[in-house]
PDB file of C-alpha atoms and ligand atoms in Angstrom:
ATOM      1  CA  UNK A 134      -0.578  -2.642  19.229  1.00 72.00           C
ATOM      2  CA  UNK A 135       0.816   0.230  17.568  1.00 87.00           C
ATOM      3  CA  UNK A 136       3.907   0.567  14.909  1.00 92.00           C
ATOM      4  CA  UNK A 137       5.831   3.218  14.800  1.00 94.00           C
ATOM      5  CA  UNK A 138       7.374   4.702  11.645  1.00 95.00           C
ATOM      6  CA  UNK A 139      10.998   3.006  12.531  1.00 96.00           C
ATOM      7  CA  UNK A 140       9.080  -0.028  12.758  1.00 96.00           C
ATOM      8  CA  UNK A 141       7.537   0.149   9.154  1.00 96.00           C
ATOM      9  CA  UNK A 142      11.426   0.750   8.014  1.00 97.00           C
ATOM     10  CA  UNK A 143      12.403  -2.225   9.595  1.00 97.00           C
ATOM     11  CA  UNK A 144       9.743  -4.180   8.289  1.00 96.00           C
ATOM     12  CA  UNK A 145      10.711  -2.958   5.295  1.00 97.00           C
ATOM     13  CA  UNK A 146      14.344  -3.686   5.315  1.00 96.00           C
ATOM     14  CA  UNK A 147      13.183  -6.963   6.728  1.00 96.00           C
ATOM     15  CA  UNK A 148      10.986  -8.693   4.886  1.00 95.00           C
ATOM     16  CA  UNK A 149      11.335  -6.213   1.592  1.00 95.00           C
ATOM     17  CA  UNK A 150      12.887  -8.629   0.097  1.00 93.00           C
ATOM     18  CA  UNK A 151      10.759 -10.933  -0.159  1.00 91.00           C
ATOM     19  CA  UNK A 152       8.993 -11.699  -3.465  1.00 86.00           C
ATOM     20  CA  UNK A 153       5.753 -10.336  -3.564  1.00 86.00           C
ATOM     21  CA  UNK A 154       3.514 -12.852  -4.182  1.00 77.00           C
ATOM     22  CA  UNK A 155       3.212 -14.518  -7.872  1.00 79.00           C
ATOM     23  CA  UNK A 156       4.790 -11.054  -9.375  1.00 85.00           C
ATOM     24  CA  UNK A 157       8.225 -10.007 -10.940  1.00 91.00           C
ATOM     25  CA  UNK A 158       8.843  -7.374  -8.298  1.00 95.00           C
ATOM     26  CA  UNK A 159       9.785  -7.662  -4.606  1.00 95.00           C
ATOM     27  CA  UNK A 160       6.994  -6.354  -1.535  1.00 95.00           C
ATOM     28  CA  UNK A 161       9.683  -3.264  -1.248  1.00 97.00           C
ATOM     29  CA  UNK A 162       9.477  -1.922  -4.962  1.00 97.00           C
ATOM     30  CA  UNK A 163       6.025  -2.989  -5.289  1.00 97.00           C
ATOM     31  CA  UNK A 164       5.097  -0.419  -2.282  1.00 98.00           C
ATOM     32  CA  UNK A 165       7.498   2.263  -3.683  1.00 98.00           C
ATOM     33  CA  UNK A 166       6.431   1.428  -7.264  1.00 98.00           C
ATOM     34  CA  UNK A 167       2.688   1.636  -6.025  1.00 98.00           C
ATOM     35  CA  UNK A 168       3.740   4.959  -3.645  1.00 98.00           C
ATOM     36  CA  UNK A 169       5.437   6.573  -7.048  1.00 98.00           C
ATOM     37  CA  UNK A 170       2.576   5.813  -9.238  1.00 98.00           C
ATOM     38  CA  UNK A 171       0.465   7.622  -6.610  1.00 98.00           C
ATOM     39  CA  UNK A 172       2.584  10.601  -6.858  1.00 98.00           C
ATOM     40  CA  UNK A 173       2.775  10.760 -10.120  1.00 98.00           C
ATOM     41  CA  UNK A 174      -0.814  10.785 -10.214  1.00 98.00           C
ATOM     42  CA  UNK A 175      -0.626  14.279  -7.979  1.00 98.00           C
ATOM     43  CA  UNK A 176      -2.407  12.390  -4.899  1.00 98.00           C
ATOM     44  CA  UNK A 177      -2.604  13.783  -1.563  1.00 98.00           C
ATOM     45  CA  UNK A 178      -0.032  12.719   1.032  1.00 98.00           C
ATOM     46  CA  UNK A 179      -2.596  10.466   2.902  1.00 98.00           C
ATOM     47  CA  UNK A 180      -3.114   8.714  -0.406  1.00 98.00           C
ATOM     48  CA  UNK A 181       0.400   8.505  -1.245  1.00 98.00           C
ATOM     49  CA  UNK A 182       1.548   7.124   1.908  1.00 98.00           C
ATOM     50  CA  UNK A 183      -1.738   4.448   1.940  1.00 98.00           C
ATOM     51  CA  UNK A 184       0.086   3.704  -1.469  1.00 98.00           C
ATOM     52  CA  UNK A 185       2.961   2.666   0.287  1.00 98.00           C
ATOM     53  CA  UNK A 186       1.685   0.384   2.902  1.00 98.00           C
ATOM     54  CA  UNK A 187      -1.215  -0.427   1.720  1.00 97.00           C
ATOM     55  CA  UNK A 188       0.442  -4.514   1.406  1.00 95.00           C
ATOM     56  CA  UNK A 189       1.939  -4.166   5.201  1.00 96.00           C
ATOM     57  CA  UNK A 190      -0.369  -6.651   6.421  1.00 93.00           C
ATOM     58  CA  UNK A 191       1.604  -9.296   4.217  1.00 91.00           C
ATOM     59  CA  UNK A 192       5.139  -8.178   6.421  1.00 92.00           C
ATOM     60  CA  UNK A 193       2.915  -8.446   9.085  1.00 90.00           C
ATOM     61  CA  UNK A 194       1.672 -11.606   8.703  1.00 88.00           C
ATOM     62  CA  UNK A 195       4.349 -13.976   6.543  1.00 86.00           C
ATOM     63  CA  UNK A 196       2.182 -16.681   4.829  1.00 81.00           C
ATOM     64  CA  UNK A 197       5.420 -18.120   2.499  1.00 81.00           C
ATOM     65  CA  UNK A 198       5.379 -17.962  -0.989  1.00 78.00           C
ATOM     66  CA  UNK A 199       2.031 -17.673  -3.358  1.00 80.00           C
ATOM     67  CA  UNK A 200      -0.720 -18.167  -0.537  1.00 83.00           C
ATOM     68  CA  UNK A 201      -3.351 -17.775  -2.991  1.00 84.00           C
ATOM     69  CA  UNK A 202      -1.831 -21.492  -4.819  1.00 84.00           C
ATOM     70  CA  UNK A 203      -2.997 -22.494  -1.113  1.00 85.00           C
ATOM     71  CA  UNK A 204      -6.246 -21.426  -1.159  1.00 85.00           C
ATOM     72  CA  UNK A 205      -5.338 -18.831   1.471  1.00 83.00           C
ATOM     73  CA  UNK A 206      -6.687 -15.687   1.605  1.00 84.00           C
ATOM     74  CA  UNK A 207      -4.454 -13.641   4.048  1.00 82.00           C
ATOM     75  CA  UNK A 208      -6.795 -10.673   4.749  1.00 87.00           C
ATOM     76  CA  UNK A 209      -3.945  -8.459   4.658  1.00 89.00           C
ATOM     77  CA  UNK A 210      -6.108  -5.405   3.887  1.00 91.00           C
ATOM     78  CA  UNK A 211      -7.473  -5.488   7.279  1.00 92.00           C
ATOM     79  CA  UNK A 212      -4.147  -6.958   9.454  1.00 91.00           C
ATOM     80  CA  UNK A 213      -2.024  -3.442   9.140  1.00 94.00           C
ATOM     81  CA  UNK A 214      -4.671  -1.910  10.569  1.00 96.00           C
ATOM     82  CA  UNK A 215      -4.503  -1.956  14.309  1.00 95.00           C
ATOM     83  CA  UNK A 216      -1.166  -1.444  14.457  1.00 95.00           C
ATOM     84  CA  UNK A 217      -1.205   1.579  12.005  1.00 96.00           C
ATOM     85  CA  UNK A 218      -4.530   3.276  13.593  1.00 95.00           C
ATOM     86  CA  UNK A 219      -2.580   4.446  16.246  1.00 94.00           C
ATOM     87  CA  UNK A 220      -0.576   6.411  13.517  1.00 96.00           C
ATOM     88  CA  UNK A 221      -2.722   7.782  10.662  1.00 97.00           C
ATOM     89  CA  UNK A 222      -6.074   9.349   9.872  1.00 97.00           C
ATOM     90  CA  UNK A 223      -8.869   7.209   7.924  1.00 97.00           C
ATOM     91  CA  UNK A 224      -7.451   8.709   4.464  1.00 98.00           C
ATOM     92  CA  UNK A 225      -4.472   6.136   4.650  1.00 98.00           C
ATOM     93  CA  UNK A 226      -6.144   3.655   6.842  1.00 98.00           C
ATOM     94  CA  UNK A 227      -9.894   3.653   4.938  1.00 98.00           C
ATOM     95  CA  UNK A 228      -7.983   3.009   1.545  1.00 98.00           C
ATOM     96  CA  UNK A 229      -5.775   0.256   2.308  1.00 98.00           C
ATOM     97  CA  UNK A 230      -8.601  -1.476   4.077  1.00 97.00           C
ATOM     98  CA  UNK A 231     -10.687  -1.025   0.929  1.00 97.00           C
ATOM     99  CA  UNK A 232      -8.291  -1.644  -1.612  1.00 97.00           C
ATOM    100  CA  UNK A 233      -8.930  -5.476  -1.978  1.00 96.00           C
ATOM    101  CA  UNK A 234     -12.814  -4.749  -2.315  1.00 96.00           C
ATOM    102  CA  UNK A 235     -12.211  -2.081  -5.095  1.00 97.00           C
ATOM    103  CA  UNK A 236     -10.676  -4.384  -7.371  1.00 96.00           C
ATOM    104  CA  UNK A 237     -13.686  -6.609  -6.441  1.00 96.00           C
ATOM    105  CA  UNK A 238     -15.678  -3.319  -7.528  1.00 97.00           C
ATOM    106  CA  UNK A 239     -13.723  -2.426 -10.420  1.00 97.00           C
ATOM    107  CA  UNK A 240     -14.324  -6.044 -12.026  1.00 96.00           C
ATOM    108  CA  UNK A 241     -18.284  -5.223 -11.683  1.00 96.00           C
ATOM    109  CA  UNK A 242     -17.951  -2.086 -13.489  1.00 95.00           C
ATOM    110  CA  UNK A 243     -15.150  -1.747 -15.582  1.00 94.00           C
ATOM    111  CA  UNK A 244     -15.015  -4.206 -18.337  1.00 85.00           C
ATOM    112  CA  UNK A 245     -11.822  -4.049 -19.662  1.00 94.00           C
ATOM    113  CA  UNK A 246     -10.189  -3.897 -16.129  1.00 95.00           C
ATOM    114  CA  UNK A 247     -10.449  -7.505 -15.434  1.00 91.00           C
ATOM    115  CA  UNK A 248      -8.510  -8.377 -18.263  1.00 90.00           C
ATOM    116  CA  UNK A 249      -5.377  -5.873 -16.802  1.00 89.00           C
ATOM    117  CA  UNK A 250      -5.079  -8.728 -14.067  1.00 89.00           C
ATOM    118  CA  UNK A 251      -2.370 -10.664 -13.224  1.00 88.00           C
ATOM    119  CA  UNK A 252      -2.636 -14.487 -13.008  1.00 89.00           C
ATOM    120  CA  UNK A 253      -2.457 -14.134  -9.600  1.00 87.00           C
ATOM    121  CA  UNK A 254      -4.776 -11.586  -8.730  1.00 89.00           C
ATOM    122  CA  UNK A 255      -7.088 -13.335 -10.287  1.00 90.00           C
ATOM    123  CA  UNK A 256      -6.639 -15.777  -8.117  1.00 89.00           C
ATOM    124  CA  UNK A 257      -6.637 -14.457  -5.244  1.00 90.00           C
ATOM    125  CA  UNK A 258     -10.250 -12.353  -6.482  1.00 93.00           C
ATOM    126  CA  UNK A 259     -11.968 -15.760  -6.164  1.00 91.00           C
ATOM    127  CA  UNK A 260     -10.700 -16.540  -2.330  1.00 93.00           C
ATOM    128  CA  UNK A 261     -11.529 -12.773  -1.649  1.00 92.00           C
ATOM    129  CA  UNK A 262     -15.189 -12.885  -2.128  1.00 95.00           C
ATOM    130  CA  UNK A 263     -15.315 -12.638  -6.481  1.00 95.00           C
ATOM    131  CA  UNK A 264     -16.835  -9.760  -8.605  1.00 96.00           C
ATOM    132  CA  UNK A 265     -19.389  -7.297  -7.084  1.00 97.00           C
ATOM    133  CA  UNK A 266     -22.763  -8.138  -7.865  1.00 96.00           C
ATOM    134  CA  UNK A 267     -24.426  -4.137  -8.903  1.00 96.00           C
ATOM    135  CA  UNK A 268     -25.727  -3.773  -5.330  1.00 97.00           C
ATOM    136  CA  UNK A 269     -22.806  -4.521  -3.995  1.00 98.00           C
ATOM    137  CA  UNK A 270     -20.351  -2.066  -6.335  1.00 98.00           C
ATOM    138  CA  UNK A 271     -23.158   0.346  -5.604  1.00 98.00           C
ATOM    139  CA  UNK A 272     -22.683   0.501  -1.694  1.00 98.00           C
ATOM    140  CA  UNK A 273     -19.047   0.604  -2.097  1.00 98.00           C
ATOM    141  CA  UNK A 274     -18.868   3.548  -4.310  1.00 98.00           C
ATOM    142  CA  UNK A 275     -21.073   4.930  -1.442  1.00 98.00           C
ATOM    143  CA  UNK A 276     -18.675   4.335   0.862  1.00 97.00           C
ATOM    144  CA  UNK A 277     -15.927   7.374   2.901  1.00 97.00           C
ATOM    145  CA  UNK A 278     -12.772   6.744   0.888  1.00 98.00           C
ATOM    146  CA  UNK A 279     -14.285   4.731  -2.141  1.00 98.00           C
ATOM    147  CA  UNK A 280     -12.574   7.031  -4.630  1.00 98.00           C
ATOM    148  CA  UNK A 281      -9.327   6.843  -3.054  1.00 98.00           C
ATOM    149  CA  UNK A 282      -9.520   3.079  -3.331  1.00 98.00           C
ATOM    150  CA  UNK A 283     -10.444   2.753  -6.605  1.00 98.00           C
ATOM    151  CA  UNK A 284      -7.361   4.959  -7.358  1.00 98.00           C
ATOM    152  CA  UNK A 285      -4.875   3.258  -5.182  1.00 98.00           C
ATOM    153  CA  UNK A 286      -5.957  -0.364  -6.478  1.00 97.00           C
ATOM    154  CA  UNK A 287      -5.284   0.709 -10.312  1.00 97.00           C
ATOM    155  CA  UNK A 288      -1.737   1.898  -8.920  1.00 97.00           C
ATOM    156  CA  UNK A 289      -1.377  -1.530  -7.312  1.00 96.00           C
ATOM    157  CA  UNK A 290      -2.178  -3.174 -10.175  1.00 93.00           C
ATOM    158  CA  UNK A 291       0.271  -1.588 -12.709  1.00 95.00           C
ATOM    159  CA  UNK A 292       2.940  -1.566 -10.073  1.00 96.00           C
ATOM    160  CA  UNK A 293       4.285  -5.104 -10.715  1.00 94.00           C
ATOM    161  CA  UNK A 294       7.031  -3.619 -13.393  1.00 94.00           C
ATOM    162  CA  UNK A 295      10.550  -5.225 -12.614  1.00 92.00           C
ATOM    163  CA  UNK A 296      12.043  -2.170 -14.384  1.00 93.00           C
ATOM    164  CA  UNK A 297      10.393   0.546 -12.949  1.00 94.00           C
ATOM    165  CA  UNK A 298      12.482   2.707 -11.031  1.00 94.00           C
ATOM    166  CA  UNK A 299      11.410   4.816  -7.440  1.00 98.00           C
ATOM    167  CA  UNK A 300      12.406   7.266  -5.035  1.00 98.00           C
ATOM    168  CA  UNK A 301      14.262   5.516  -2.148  1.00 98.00           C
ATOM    169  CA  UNK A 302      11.831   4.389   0.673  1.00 98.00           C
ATOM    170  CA  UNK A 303      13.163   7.507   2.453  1.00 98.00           C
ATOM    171  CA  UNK A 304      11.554   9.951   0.238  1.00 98.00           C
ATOM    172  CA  UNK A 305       8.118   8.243   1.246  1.00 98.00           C
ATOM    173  CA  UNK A 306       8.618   7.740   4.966  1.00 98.00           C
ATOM    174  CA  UNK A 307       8.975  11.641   5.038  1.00 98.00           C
ATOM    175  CA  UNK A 308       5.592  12.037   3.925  1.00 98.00           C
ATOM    176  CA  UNK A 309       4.896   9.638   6.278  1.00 97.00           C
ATOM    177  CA  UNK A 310       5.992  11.587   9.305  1.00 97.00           C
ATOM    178  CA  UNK A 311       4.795  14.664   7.776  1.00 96.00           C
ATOM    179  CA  UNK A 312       1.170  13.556   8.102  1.00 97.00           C
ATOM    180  CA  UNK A 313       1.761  11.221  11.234  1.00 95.00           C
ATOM    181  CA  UNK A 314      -0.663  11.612  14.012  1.00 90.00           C
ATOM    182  CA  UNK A 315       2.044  11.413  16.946  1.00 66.00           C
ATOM    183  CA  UNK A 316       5.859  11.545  15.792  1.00 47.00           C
TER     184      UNK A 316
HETATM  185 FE1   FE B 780      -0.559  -4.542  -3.698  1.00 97.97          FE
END
């Protein structure tokens, strides 16, 4: 099970059009508008590129539209992850697998970050688990990568903006092969 980084393109040109779930934006600009954020931000490569696909596992695993409306939690924080292992270090894998727990985290100890939620995140925060209890937010701030998280899951939120423009996917799938394990 491994993906290679023509793969991810033609998931992308695939399936980016595709609404992403509940939101104005498509999966495509909301990975490039998430990816841009994170270079705005002056992230790391790793991070930037875990900005990107950190919402593969939904191209990876098609669940139709608004899952969450369903009651279905698609765990798509943890289905990129096989196939991208082969690929990447932990700094893009460990943050897309923790992004969906940091906005569990964030609700626990950011008060007005809750509020910054779409409808459907909100949602989908209740099928995920809910808010950290303090023990829990604790031993995820402990965790490898916890930082990273937090900062790639406050990117995913506020990339959701139908006019927002990006780079082309291009410009990210460089970085991509820049830090790729095997090209
Ligand atoms: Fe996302």
């Amino acid at each position: 099970m491994a993906l290679s980084l023509n793969d991810i393109r033609h998931l992308f040109d695939t399936y980016g059009a595709l609404a992403y779930s509940g939101e104005p934006v498509t999966q495509l600009e909301h990975a490039l508008q998430t990816a841009y954020l994170a270079e705005q931000a002056g992230a790391h490569r790793e991070l930037i590129v875990a900005a990107l696909l950190h919402d593969l596992g939904h191209l990876l695993n098609l669940q139709g539209d608004t899952p969450t409306t369903r009651g279905i939690d698609d765990l798509h924080q943890y289905y990129a992850l096989p196939f991208l292992r082969p690929l990447f270090a932990d700094a893009v894998l460990e943050p897309i697998r923790l992004h969906v727990d940091a906005k569990r985290c964030l609700c626990a100890v950011d008060a007005s970050y809750h509020a910054l939620l779409s409808p459907d995140s909100v949602r989908s925060l209740q099928l995920q688990g809910g808010v950290f209890d303090a023990d829990e937010a604790r031993d995820f701030l402990a965790r490898p990568f916890a930082e990273d998280a937090l900062a790639l899951r406050r990117w995913d939120d506020e990339a959701k903006d139908a006019a927002r423009g990006t780079p082309p996917l291009a410009h990210y799938l460089e970085y991509a092969e820049d830090i790729a394990l095997r090209n």
